[in-house]
XYZ file of C-alpha atoms in Angstrom:
682
model
C 108.161 142.063 59.974
C 111.653 140.840 59.987
C 111.994 140.706 63.785
C 108.648 138.989 64.089
C 109.788 136.083 61.981
C 112.989 135.979 63.575
C 111.297 135.385 66.977
C 108.379 132.715 65.272
C 111.554 131.050 64.011
C 113.084 130.922 67.858
C 109.802 129.716 68.970
C 109.595 126.920 66.583
C 112.882 124.861 66.089
C 113.290 122.278 63.710
C 111.931 118.886 64.604
C 115.238 117.188 64.541
C 117.041 119.910 66.433
C 114.133 119.712 69.344
C 114.505 116.015 69.713
C 118.389 116.536 70.078
C 117.963 119.078 72.675
C 114.986 117.330 74.358
C 117.503 113.898 74.467
C 120.369 116.091 75.928
C 117.946 117.647 78.580
C 116.388 114.179 79.525
C 120.180 112.680 80.353
C 120.851 115.837 82.247
C 117.862 115.227 84.785
C 118.704 113.677 88.018
C 119.546 109.815 88.003
C 121.377 107.035 89.632
C 123.137 103.942 88.435
C 123.360 101.162 91.009
C 124.278 98.103 88.968
C 127.419 96.398 87.134
C 127.710 99.009 84.315
C 127.634 102.143 86.711
C 131.100 103.181 85.085
C 130.320 102.846 81.895
C 126.667 104.521 82.133
C 128.285 107.521 83.700
C 130.679 107.750 81.179
C 128.197 107.872 78.708
C 125.695 110.191 80.622
C 128.588 112.638 81.265
C 129.484 112.807 77.398
C 126.010 113.561 76.728
C 125.628 116.127 79.055
C 128.683 117.884 77.697
C 126.539 118.434 74.513
C 124.299 121.042 76.799
C 125.648 124.202 75.274
C 125.179 122.606 71.908
C 121.687 121.990 72.315
C 121.156 125.571 73.364
C 122.497 126.954 70.510
C 120.429 124.677 68.392
C 117.158 125.953 69.950
C 118.341 129.452 69.982
C 119.386 129.516 66.168
C 117.789 132.184 63.698
C 117.448 130.291 60.880
C 115.916 126.946 60.238
C 118.557 124.320 59.130
C 118.987 123.251 55.728
C 118.139 119.855 54.345
C 121.490 118.498 54.606
C 121.581 119.905 58.059
C 118.181 118.431 58.929
C 119.454 114.772 58.283
C 122.610 115.344 60.097
C 120.454 116.721 63.255
C 118.008 113.801 62.594
C 121.212 111.206 62.851
C 122.134 112.478 66.041
C 118.635 112.792 67.337
C 118.156 108.911 66.626
C 121.503 108.122 68.273
C 120.665 110.220 71.390
C 117.542 108.650 71.852
C 118.839 105.088 71.775
C 121.351 106.082 74.383
C 118.503 107.441 76.425
C 117.000 103.604 76.203
C 120.269 102.419 77.042
C 120.563 104.729 80.441
C 116.752 103.991 81.084
C 117.753 100.485 81.042
C 120.623 100.991 83.482
C 118.446 102.883 85.949
C 115.165 100.754 85.809
C 116.388 97.141 84.466
C 117.090 94.421 86.668
C 120.657 94.232 87.834
C 121.211 90.957 87.947
C 119.742 90.176 84.021
C 122.056 93.039 83.097
C 124.898 90.980 84.390
C 123.697 87.461 82.812
C 123.263 89.011 79.709
C 126.455 90.807 79.711
C 127.790 90.336 76.155
C 124.313 91.364 74.675
C 124.487 94.536 76.910
C 127.676 95.178 75.781
C 127.205 95.198 72.158
C 124.192 97.643 72.768
C 126.919 99.746 74.506
C 129.329 99.391 71.484
C 126.180 100.294 68.963
C 125.416 103.296 70.836
C 128.556 104.531 71.170
C 129.538 104.128 67.444
C 125.993 105.683 66.573
C 126.833 108.600 68.259
C 130.487 108.949 67.322
C 129.568 108.533 63.792
C 126.576 111.382 64.058
C 129.137 113.646 65.454
C 131.875 112.678 62.800
C 129.426 113.510 60.055
C 128.161 116.280 61.273
C 128.328 119.808 59.063
C 129.489 122.395 61.606
C 130.345 124.828 58.777
C 126.976 125.114 57.970
C 125.190 125.595 61.305
C 125.967 129.070 63.399
C 127.595 127.456 66.201
C 130.339 129.383 68.310
C 133.805 128.173 68.355
C 133.738 127.418 71.865
C 130.563 124.939 71.565
C 132.138 123.450 68.705
C 135.494 122.553 70.816
C 133.422 121.095 73.190
C 131.727 119.076 70.888
C 134.787 117.799 69.304
C 135.891 117.007 72.434
C 133.090 114.702 73.105
C 133.541 113.440 69.734
C 137.274 112.271 70.245
C 136.111 110.648 73.721
C 133.324 108.676 71.862
C 135.871 107.504 69.399
C 138.153 106.474 71.782
C 135.451 104.472 73.837
C 134.455 102.861 70.541
C 138.159 101.217 70.188
C 138.189 99.916 73.821
C 135.624 97.568 75.054
C 135.097 98.201 78.660
C 133.881 95.066 80.093
C 132.774 94.447 83.584
C 135.239 92.205 85.793
C 135.163 88.141 84.834
C 134.947 87.202 88.550
C 131.772 89.106 89.091
C 130.213 87.518 85.735
C 131.456 84.000 86.941
C 129.996 84.272 90.217
C 126.529 84.963 88.994
C 126.714 82.211 86.412
C 127.911 79.332 88.988
C 125.343 80.073 91.151
C 122.716 80.518 88.276
C 123.575 76.898 87.090
C 124.434 75.729 90.517
C 128.332 74.746 89.734
C 129.793 76.280 92.890
C 131.372 75.060 95.523
C 129.075 75.039 98.535
C 131.605 76.344 100.892
C 132.414 79.466 99.063
C 128.592 80.286 98.544
C 128.671 82.805 101.247
C 131.385 84.559 99.848
C 130.015 84.556 96.412
C 126.767 86.155 97.704
C 128.663 88.814 99.528
C 130.363 89.847 96.283
C 127.311 89.976 94.299
C 125.274 91.958 96.832
C 128.414 94.507 96.858
C 128.983 94.798 93.280
C 124.982 94.577 92.357
C 124.234 97.518 94.866
C 121.813 95.437 96.612
C 122.271 96.070 100.266
C 119.070 97.523 101.367
C 115.656 96.782 101.469
C 114.874 99.243 98.970
C 117.595 98.081 96.591
C 115.844 94.507 96.869
C 112.414 95.587 96.455
C 113.613 97.345 93.411
C 115.161 94.434 91.830
C 111.946 92.379 92.118
C 109.983 94.797 90.329
C 112.246 95.295 87.859
C 112.505 91.291 87.317
C 108.504 91.514 87.395
C 108.802 94.421 84.560
C 111.300 92.175 82.757
C 108.776 89.223 82.469
C 105.766 91.490 81.357
C 107.693 93.187 78.453
C 107.476 89.672 77.121
C 104.329 90.131 75.579
C 102.646 87.574 77.665
C 104.740 84.881 77.039
C 105.651 82.072 79.286
C 109.048 83.648 81.079
C 109.874 79.830 81.343
C 112.844 78.589 83.525
C 115.530 81.631 83.037
C 112.898 84.130 84.957
C 112.629 81.390 87.476
C 116.349 81.275 87.939
C 116.958 84.720 88.246
C 114.190 84.912 90.976
C 115.971 82.351 92.693
C 119.180 84.024 92.559
C 117.452 87.298 93.937
C 116.118 85.438 96.907
C 119.521 84.133 97.652
C 121.058 87.171 97.854
C 118.163 88.879 99.821
C 118.241 86.208 102.152
C 122.163 86.562 102.567
C 121.693 90.274 102.886
C 118.976 90.332 105.789
C 120.785 87.845 107.459
C 124.062 89.538 107.706
C 122.233 92.926 108.371
C 120.284 92.254 111.731
C 119.103 95.938 111.673
C 117.238 94.956 108.371
C 115.482 92.222 110.324
C 115.634 88.570 109.533
C 115.187 87.448 106.253
C 112.035 88.273 104.404
C 111.336 90.205 107.566
C 109.280 93.651 107.683
C 109.127 96.368 109.931
C 105.899 96.586 111.167
C 103.783 98.466 114.276
C 102.722 96.429 116.788
C 99.659 96.874 118.994
C 102.015 99.065 121.673
C 102.666 101.686 118.684
C 106.457 100.235 118.516
C 107.985 98.855 115.459
C 109.253 95.281 115.502
C 110.956 93.049 113.037
C 108.820 89.871 112.121
C 109.047 87.564 109.163
C 106.185 88.050 106.840
C 104.934 84.929 105.461
C 105.234 84.906 101.596
C 101.661 83.989 100.780
C 100.804 87.197 102.678
C 103.275 89.325 100.737
C 102.158 91.093 97.496
C 104.284 89.363 94.798
C 104.579 93.321 93.252
C 105.498 95.407 96.341
C 106.917 92.248 98.584
C 104.951 94.060 101.538
C 102.437 92.681 103.717
C 99.068 93.174 101.780
C 96.617 95.329 103.490
C 93.798 94.970 100.534
C 94.159 91.919 98.792
C 92.344 91.091 95.613
C 92.180 88.488 93.224
C 92.750 89.030 89.584
C 91.023 86.900 86.745
C 93.829 84.535 86.704
C 92.990 83.508 90.277
C 96.455 85.262 91.376
C 96.209 87.848 94.482
C 98.070 91.283 94.882
C 97.509 94.181 97.028
C 94.857 96.535 95.367
C 96.935 99.499 94.927
C 99.648 97.713 93.414
C 97.714 95.820 90.851
C 95.523 98.981 89.959
C 98.757 100.729 88.986
C 99.950 97.662 87.099
C 96.526 98.100 85.229
C 96.895 101.535 84.695
C 100.005 101.670 83.053
C 98.872 99.762 80.037
C 99.538 96.195 81.074
C 96.498 93.231 80.372
C 98.967 90.211 81.751
C 98.874 88.794 85.308
C 102.168 89.897 86.520
C 103.046 86.402 88.133
C 101.679 83.984 85.421
C 102.059 86.424 82.445
C 98.667 85.030 81.401
C 96.619 87.769 79.318
C 93.653 88.428 81.666
C 90.133 88.029 80.466
C 88.807 91.002 82.190
C 90.367 93.722 84.896
C 87.525 92.841 87.688
C 89.419 92.853 91.127
C 87.635 90.788 93.490
C 88.499 91.200 97.493
C 90.073 88.213 98.916
C 88.217 88.209 102.364
C 89.852 84.905 103.225
C 93.390 85.977 102.956
C 92.563 89.019 104.420
C 91.011 87.235 107.332
C 94.300 84.941 107.568
C 96.308 88.244 107.630
C 94.104 89.755 110.787
C 94.707 86.254 112.484
C 98.580 86.178 111.687
C 98.711 89.559 113.067
C 96.825 89.020 115.964
C 98.840 86.177 116.978
C 102.286 87.914 116.572
C 101.221 91.001 118.552
C 101.240 93.486 115.873
C 99.091 96.181 114.352
C 96.541 94.642 111.501
C 97.395 96.450 108.454
C 94.549 99.186 107.634
C 93.314 99.602 104.323
C 93.274 102.938 102.210
C 90.611 105.249 103.648
C 90.444 106.436 100.049
C 86.641 106.352 98.635
C 85.970 103.742 96.078
C 85.508 104.825 92.419
C 82.210 106.400 92.310
C 79.253 104.030 91.065
C 77.362 105.953 88.254
C 74.106 107.159 89.441
C 70.887 105.228 88.854
C 68.741 106.254 86.134
C 65.448 107.598 86.753
C 63.718 104.227 85.076
C 65.734 102.218 87.567
C 65.060 104.221 90.716
C 61.309 104.205 89.767
C 61.498 100.487 89.176
C 63.132 100.228 92.434
C 60.789 102.254 94.492
C 57.944 100.278 93.098
C 59.541 97.049 94.907
C 60.116 99.007 97.754
C 56.322 100.039 98.115
C 55.500 96.630 97.343
C 57.481 95.485 100.400
C 55.483 97.681 102.573
C 52.223 96.041 101.198
C 49.804 94.417 103.691
C 49.535 91.667 100.800
C 51.976 88.771 101.645
C 52.054 87.765 97.804
C 53.272 91.345 96.965
C 55.731 91.223 99.699
C 57.186 87.849 98.747
C 57.361 88.681 95.067
C 59.132 91.967 95.700
C 61.481 90.499 97.958
C 62.471 87.726 95.273
C 62.856 90.457 92.524
C 65.313 92.564 94.864
C 67.053 89.391 95.392
C 67.615 89.176 91.732
C 68.371 92.429 90.805
C 70.990 92.700 93.673
C 72.418 89.423 92.775
C 73.113 90.821 89.038
C 75.801 93.562 89.597
C 77.463 96.233 92.018
C 75.461 99.132 90.367
C 72.152 97.256 91.514
C 73.486 96.783 95.028
C 74.414 100.477 95.410
C 71.221 101.580 94.025
C 68.774 99.489 95.857
C 70.746 100.314 99.143
C 70.578 103.911 98.572
C 66.989 103.900 97.847
C 66.378 102.635 101.415
C 65.665 99.096 101.054
C 67.743 97.620 103.803
C 65.460 98.428 106.764
C 62.579 96.902 105.074
C 64.384 93.960 104.238
C 64.989 93.622 107.646
C 61.214 94.034 108.684
C 60.857 90.865 106.795
C 63.252 88.557 108.411
C 60.654 88.089 111.194
C 58.082 87.182 108.667
C 55.870 84.053 109.257
C 55.989 83.277 105.651
C 59.406 81.298 105.237
C 59.622 81.861 101.452
C 59.579 85.684 101.879
C 61.924 85.458 104.757
C 64.189 83.738 102.552
C 64.211 86.274 99.884
C 64.548 88.924 102.120
C 67.748 87.449 104.046
C 69.335 86.518 100.577
C 68.848 89.795 99.019
C 70.730 91.256 102.113
C 73.356 88.664 101.362
C 73.384 89.800 98.110
C 73.533 93.671 99.313
C 76.448 92.960 101.676
C 78.801 92.088 99.039
C 78.982 95.681 97.972
C 81.780 97.230 100.529
C 79.729 100.336 100.764
C 76.578 98.437 101.889
C 78.080 96.576 104.931
C 78.082 99.458 107.223
C 74.473 100.400 106.349
C 73.532 96.902 107.235
C 75.418 96.783 110.544
C 74.237 100.348 111.677
C 70.662 99.123 110.846
C 70.871 96.449 113.741
C 70.507 93.820 111.137
C 72.708 90.868 113.094
C 69.990 89.804 115.720
C 67.379 89.575 112.737
C 70.030 87.533 110.500
C 70.681 85.279 113.842
C 66.942 84.774 114.215
C 66.559 83.597 110.543
C 69.848 81.371 111.068
C 68.231 79.603 114.177
C 64.425 79.250 112.784
C 64.381 79.717 109.111
C 64.148 77.197 106.238
C 67.556 75.424 105.786
C 68.193 77.663 102.458
C 67.262 80.760 104.415
C 69.313 79.268 107.663
C 72.376 78.814 104.823
C 71.995 82.029 103.434
C 71.887 83.812 106.513
C 75.234 82.065 107.489
C 76.836 83.229 104.363
C 75.655 87.032 105.321
C 77.137 86.808 108.438
C 80.358 85.600 106.846
C 80.126 88.610 104.122
C 79.599 91.114 107.213
C 82.234 89.623 109.584
C 85.228 90.204 106.970
C 85.274 93.818 108.290
C 87.208 93.593 112.067
C 84.966 95.468 113.972
C 82.137 93.798 113.189
C 83.660 90.306 114.260
C 83.093 91.358 117.870
C 79.459 92.704 117.429
C 78.411 89.573 115.298
C 80.067 87.124 117.842
C 77.834 88.991 120.882
C 74.643 87.929 119.338
C 74.371 84.179 119.919
C 75.461 83.895 116.069
C 78.309 81.411 116.922
C 76.193 78.360 118.543
C 73.762 78.712 115.647
C 76.374 78.660 113.289
C 77.598 75.402 115.079
C 74.444 73.919 114.683
C 74.035 74.468 111.104
C 77.616 73.032 110.658
C 76.337 69.911 111.981
C 72.994 70.036 110.408
C 73.487 71.826 106.932
C 73.934 70.872 103.258
C 77.445 70.685 102.134
C 77.078 74.394 100.941
C 75.506 75.284 104.072
C 78.337 73.587 106.182
C 80.601 75.394 104.301
C 79.300 78.856 104.513
C 78.830 78.027 108.326
C 82.649 77.171 108.632
C 83.697 80.321 106.769
C 81.608 82.425 109.139
C 83.092 80.717 112.217
C 86.536 81.009 110.468
C 86.341 84.658 110.237
C 84.736 84.982 113.713
C 87.269 83.078 115.706
C 90.103 85.471 114.401
C 88.887 87.585 117.352
C 90.371 86.289 120.476
C 87.068 86.773 122.354
C 84.787 84.639 120.025
C 86.968 81.396 120.281
C 85.773 80.564 123.768
C 82.083 80.858 122.545
C 82.946 78.963 119.857
C 84.707 76.414 122.034
C 81.787 76.391 124.831
C 79.325 75.811 121.752
C 80.897 72.338 120.840
C 82.793 73.328 117.726
C 86.037 71.262 118.563
C 84.310 67.934 118.380
C 82.560 68.557 115.176
C 86.051 69.686 113.662
C 87.502 66.733 114.728
C 85.122 64.597 112.894
C 85.518 66.670 109.820
C 89.368 65.876 110.083
C 88.747 62.280 110.541
C 86.033 62.230 108.179
C 87.108 59.486 105.145
C 85.682 61.704 102.700
C 88.044 64.425 103.298
C 84.832 66.890 103.116
C 85.748 70.411 104.477
C 89.217 69.415 105.367
C 90.558 72.703 104.639
C 88.162 74.516 106.576
C 88.185 72.215 109.503
C 92.072 72.663 109.244
C 92.139 76.197 109.541
C 89.577 76.562 111.982
C 91.313 74.146 114.320
C 94.777 76.067 113.558
C 92.879 79.213 115.386
C 91.223 77.318 118.087
C 94.580 75.669 119.166
C 96.163 79.308 120.170
C 93.433 79.301 122.854
C 94.022 77.610 125.972
C 90.503 76.123 126.188
C 90.814 75.083 122.822
C 93.852 73.463 123.148
C 92.544 71.444 126.243
C 89.293 70.532 124.007
C 91.581 69.274 121.033
C 94.066 67.536 123.187
C 90.920 65.500 124.879
C 89.845 64.601 121.201
C 92.911 62.323 120.932
C 94.063 64.324 117.755
C 97.602 63.345 117.257
C 97.109 60.437 114.912
C 94.653 62.379 112.571
C 97.498 65.415 112.811
C 100.311 63.136 111.871
C 98.995 61.381 109.044
C 97.647 64.721 107.810
C 101.626 66.051 108.112
C 102.551 63.481 105.783
C 99.684 63.281 103.323
C 97.563 66.204 103.350
C 97.801 69.443 101.000
C 100.100 71.995 101.622
C 97.993 74.225 103.592
C 96.662 71.203 105.732
C 100.115 70.163 106.559
C 100.877 73.639 107.451
C 98.047 73.722 109.736
C 98.528 70.671 111.353
C 101.998 71.548 112.188
C 100.502 74.857 113.749
C 98.146 72.806 115.833
C 100.895 70.005 116.862
C 103.054 72.805 117.979
C 100.584 74.412 120.263
C 99.753 71.260 121.460
C 103.096 70.353 122.598
C 103.594 73.523 124.413
C 100.832 73.184 127.046
C 100.580 71.456 130.346
C 100.266 68.057 128.276
C 102.773 68.054 126.090
C 104.694 65.298 127.377
C 101.877 63.348 126.967
C 101.405 64.604 123.060
C 104.902 64.516 122.612
C 105.142 60.769 123.267
C 102.084 59.827 121.183
C 103.637 62.044 118.512
C 106.889 60.051 118.568
C 104.733 56.823 118.520
C 103.121 57.663 115.529
C 106.238 58.431 113.526
C 105.977 62.227 113.365
C 109.655 62.886 112.712
C 109.846 61.612 109.196
C 106.740 63.792 107.582
C 108.164 66.678 109.958
C 111.413 66.863 108.411
C 109.989 66.586 104.786
C 107.683 69.341 105.480
C 110.565 71.466 107.008
C 112.341 70.860 103.639
C 109.591 71.170 101.042
C 106.570 72.956 103.163
C 105.258 76.264 102.484
C 107.164 78.781 104.232
C 104.933 79.040 107.636
C 105.043 75.302 107.267
C 108.654 75.184 107.525
C 108.935 77.300 110.355
C 106.172 75.427 112.223
C 107.734 72.177 111.363
C 111.494 73.290 112.485
C 110.085 74.612 115.576
C 108.258 71.136 116.370
C 111.211 69.142 115.385
C 113.308 71.199 117.953
C 111.148 69.955 120.495
C 110.708 66.376 119.338
C 114.384 65.998 119.249
C 114.919 67.455 122.962
C 111.825 65.177 123.882
C 113.519 62.325 122.262
C 117.003 63.112 124.086
C 115.408 63.702 127.449
C 113.716 60.097 126.926
C 116.917 58.597 126.123
C 118.918 59.988 129.067
C 116.122 59.090 131.640
C 116.063 55.331 130.465
C 119.992 55.679 130.712
C 119.596 56.856 134.129
C 117.292 54.125 135.282
C 119.446 51.513 133.847
C 122.413 52.660 135.634
C 120.240 53.281 138.745
C 118.924 49.676 138.708
C 122.298 48.422 138.401
C 123.439 50.276 141.297
C 121.062 48.956 143.385
C 121.437 45.239 142.204
C 124.930 45.758 143.496
C 124.241 46.764 146.885
C 121.172 44.738 148.189
C 121.871 41.509 149.353
C 121.414 38.210 146.985
C 117.927 36.871 147.021
C 117.459 33.279 148.902
C 117.265 30.527 146.753
C 114.049 29.231 145.475
C 112.264 26.952 148.097
C 111.944 23.670 146.916
C 108.544 21.739 147.134
C 110.018 19.266 149.459
C 110.729 21.829 152.126
C 107.136 22.867 152.425
C 105.587 21.340 155.526
C 102.381 19.581 155.084
C 100.369 21.800 157.532
C 101.687 25.389 157.587
C 99.567 25.711 160.415
C 101.664 23.294 162.800
C 102.832 24.123 165.053
C 100.443 27.061 165.515
C 102.721 28.612 168.054
C 105.321 29.395 165.394
C 102.775 31.912 163.873
C 101.478 35.235 165.469
C 97.963 35.610 166.129
C 95.759 37.776 164.032
C 93.908 40.438 165.896
């Protein structure tokens, strides 16, 4: 019995003793400190690891501690757990913030060291069954902590002053590169991994504010990180240019490209594969924001606003823009994860019975029943994702497609709108396409009522977000019909047509179809429309078409330069960016001199310089490239003028003087007399 009791005591150590042992084991786990406090953190970690044998003996004790011993162990456990928090901050915290808050961090160090030293100083060693060898090791740790408590080991002042000068912008601009070099080395921010981890740490620090406004302080810290990041990447060509990423090109090789900031996930800083919109309107990579939410956060990482819900909506427009950018840069478009989406709950028996009844009515010879059933399915599919999946799984898609050729325009309208609502669910897109839906949807787009035509356009937009479907849709005659709707539809219809055309024209083969269908004059009409209606959509499409040779020619023929220059100066950030992109394409073709001269006449240099300083990242790049071309053009024009002037001066010196002007009195009265003086014309 005694042996059983002793075994039981070994298996169930006192809670405080277990806390001490667990804390020491956690510190012993591998980890790395890559920040300004590396020396201090390593020293603290090493001293705690020296308590390892002590923790082992605590676990192997044969009798439980007394009340006084339990209190001493609890005090030591509290000190060790506080030390663990500090070590975790050293491993995972923002390196920039740790230096910036030097005084507060060093106060925490001193508190931890003092608490540990006091816990070991008051420890009742004689009351515990601890070996002499282990006790000597613990006393050694105590002596080290005592010396550390009396000596403050601060990071060097130059390091701190460098960071503060950048933060407050009080540094000498000529010393900026030297400061950034020192900071990147001392902060251990020398690799893409380091820079990404620091960015994530700043996001986490904002999140820990409990949803409060992060304010100017965080913005300045982010600015500091960006400065260091750009410096490091500029000075390490193998890492690529600032904000560059190694991305697979279409030949399967890796290449360094500058990824626009708006295409990067704010959390991972990588090119987004599956961008989704959260409740606050911000966009993130799906896997990153799902991980953020799964870890218990309820705020938006960027704005720190509390999210009303955790719904993630696919950002189809941005995904299409990313695909277009990838195609333009000759790199492989990022592929979304092939992992299946979360399974939707199965339809209940009553729901399935209701849907089956409606599908039976769709097959009815009675037009009234068909119409009412299509209308009900339209509403059901609009309601939620669960219904969309259930309706599709019940076999509704082929039946709805059969109604798209109905002579009853109202039935046709309900059917195409039901298909539109079903297509919103990712899993249904493939089913709709494999059913051969596109020709029937295009038939409605050409021949249906105006509402049916507009909903058909929206259906094509929804389906065309999948890259391989762009090719299939473009080959069915959809593009000319969409161009017609863009001309004739209501404001909503025009918007849907423009969105579908934008998506389809991301595929190079569809650009020529759209241009030949007369899209460019329509778009230019929208660009010059004084109301500004659909300006954003028009400029996005124009930017895509300008990269196509036929598109460039068609745009150039429409004399777009004055309107584009005006947009460069007064448009929205996105429209200014697209205007610069279109101008850059125009000024690089056969007619480049014509467009460069016209742009110069319209005063393009001033808005271009402003865009190069204050535009979006893509806008800045386009503006800089265009400024270089404009500058070369202006210099060439000046050189030609000077050359012509010198040539004229030289000619004037070589040629004989012109005869003096003939006076009127020298002119004979009759020019034909005498006639023999003039040759006879034959």
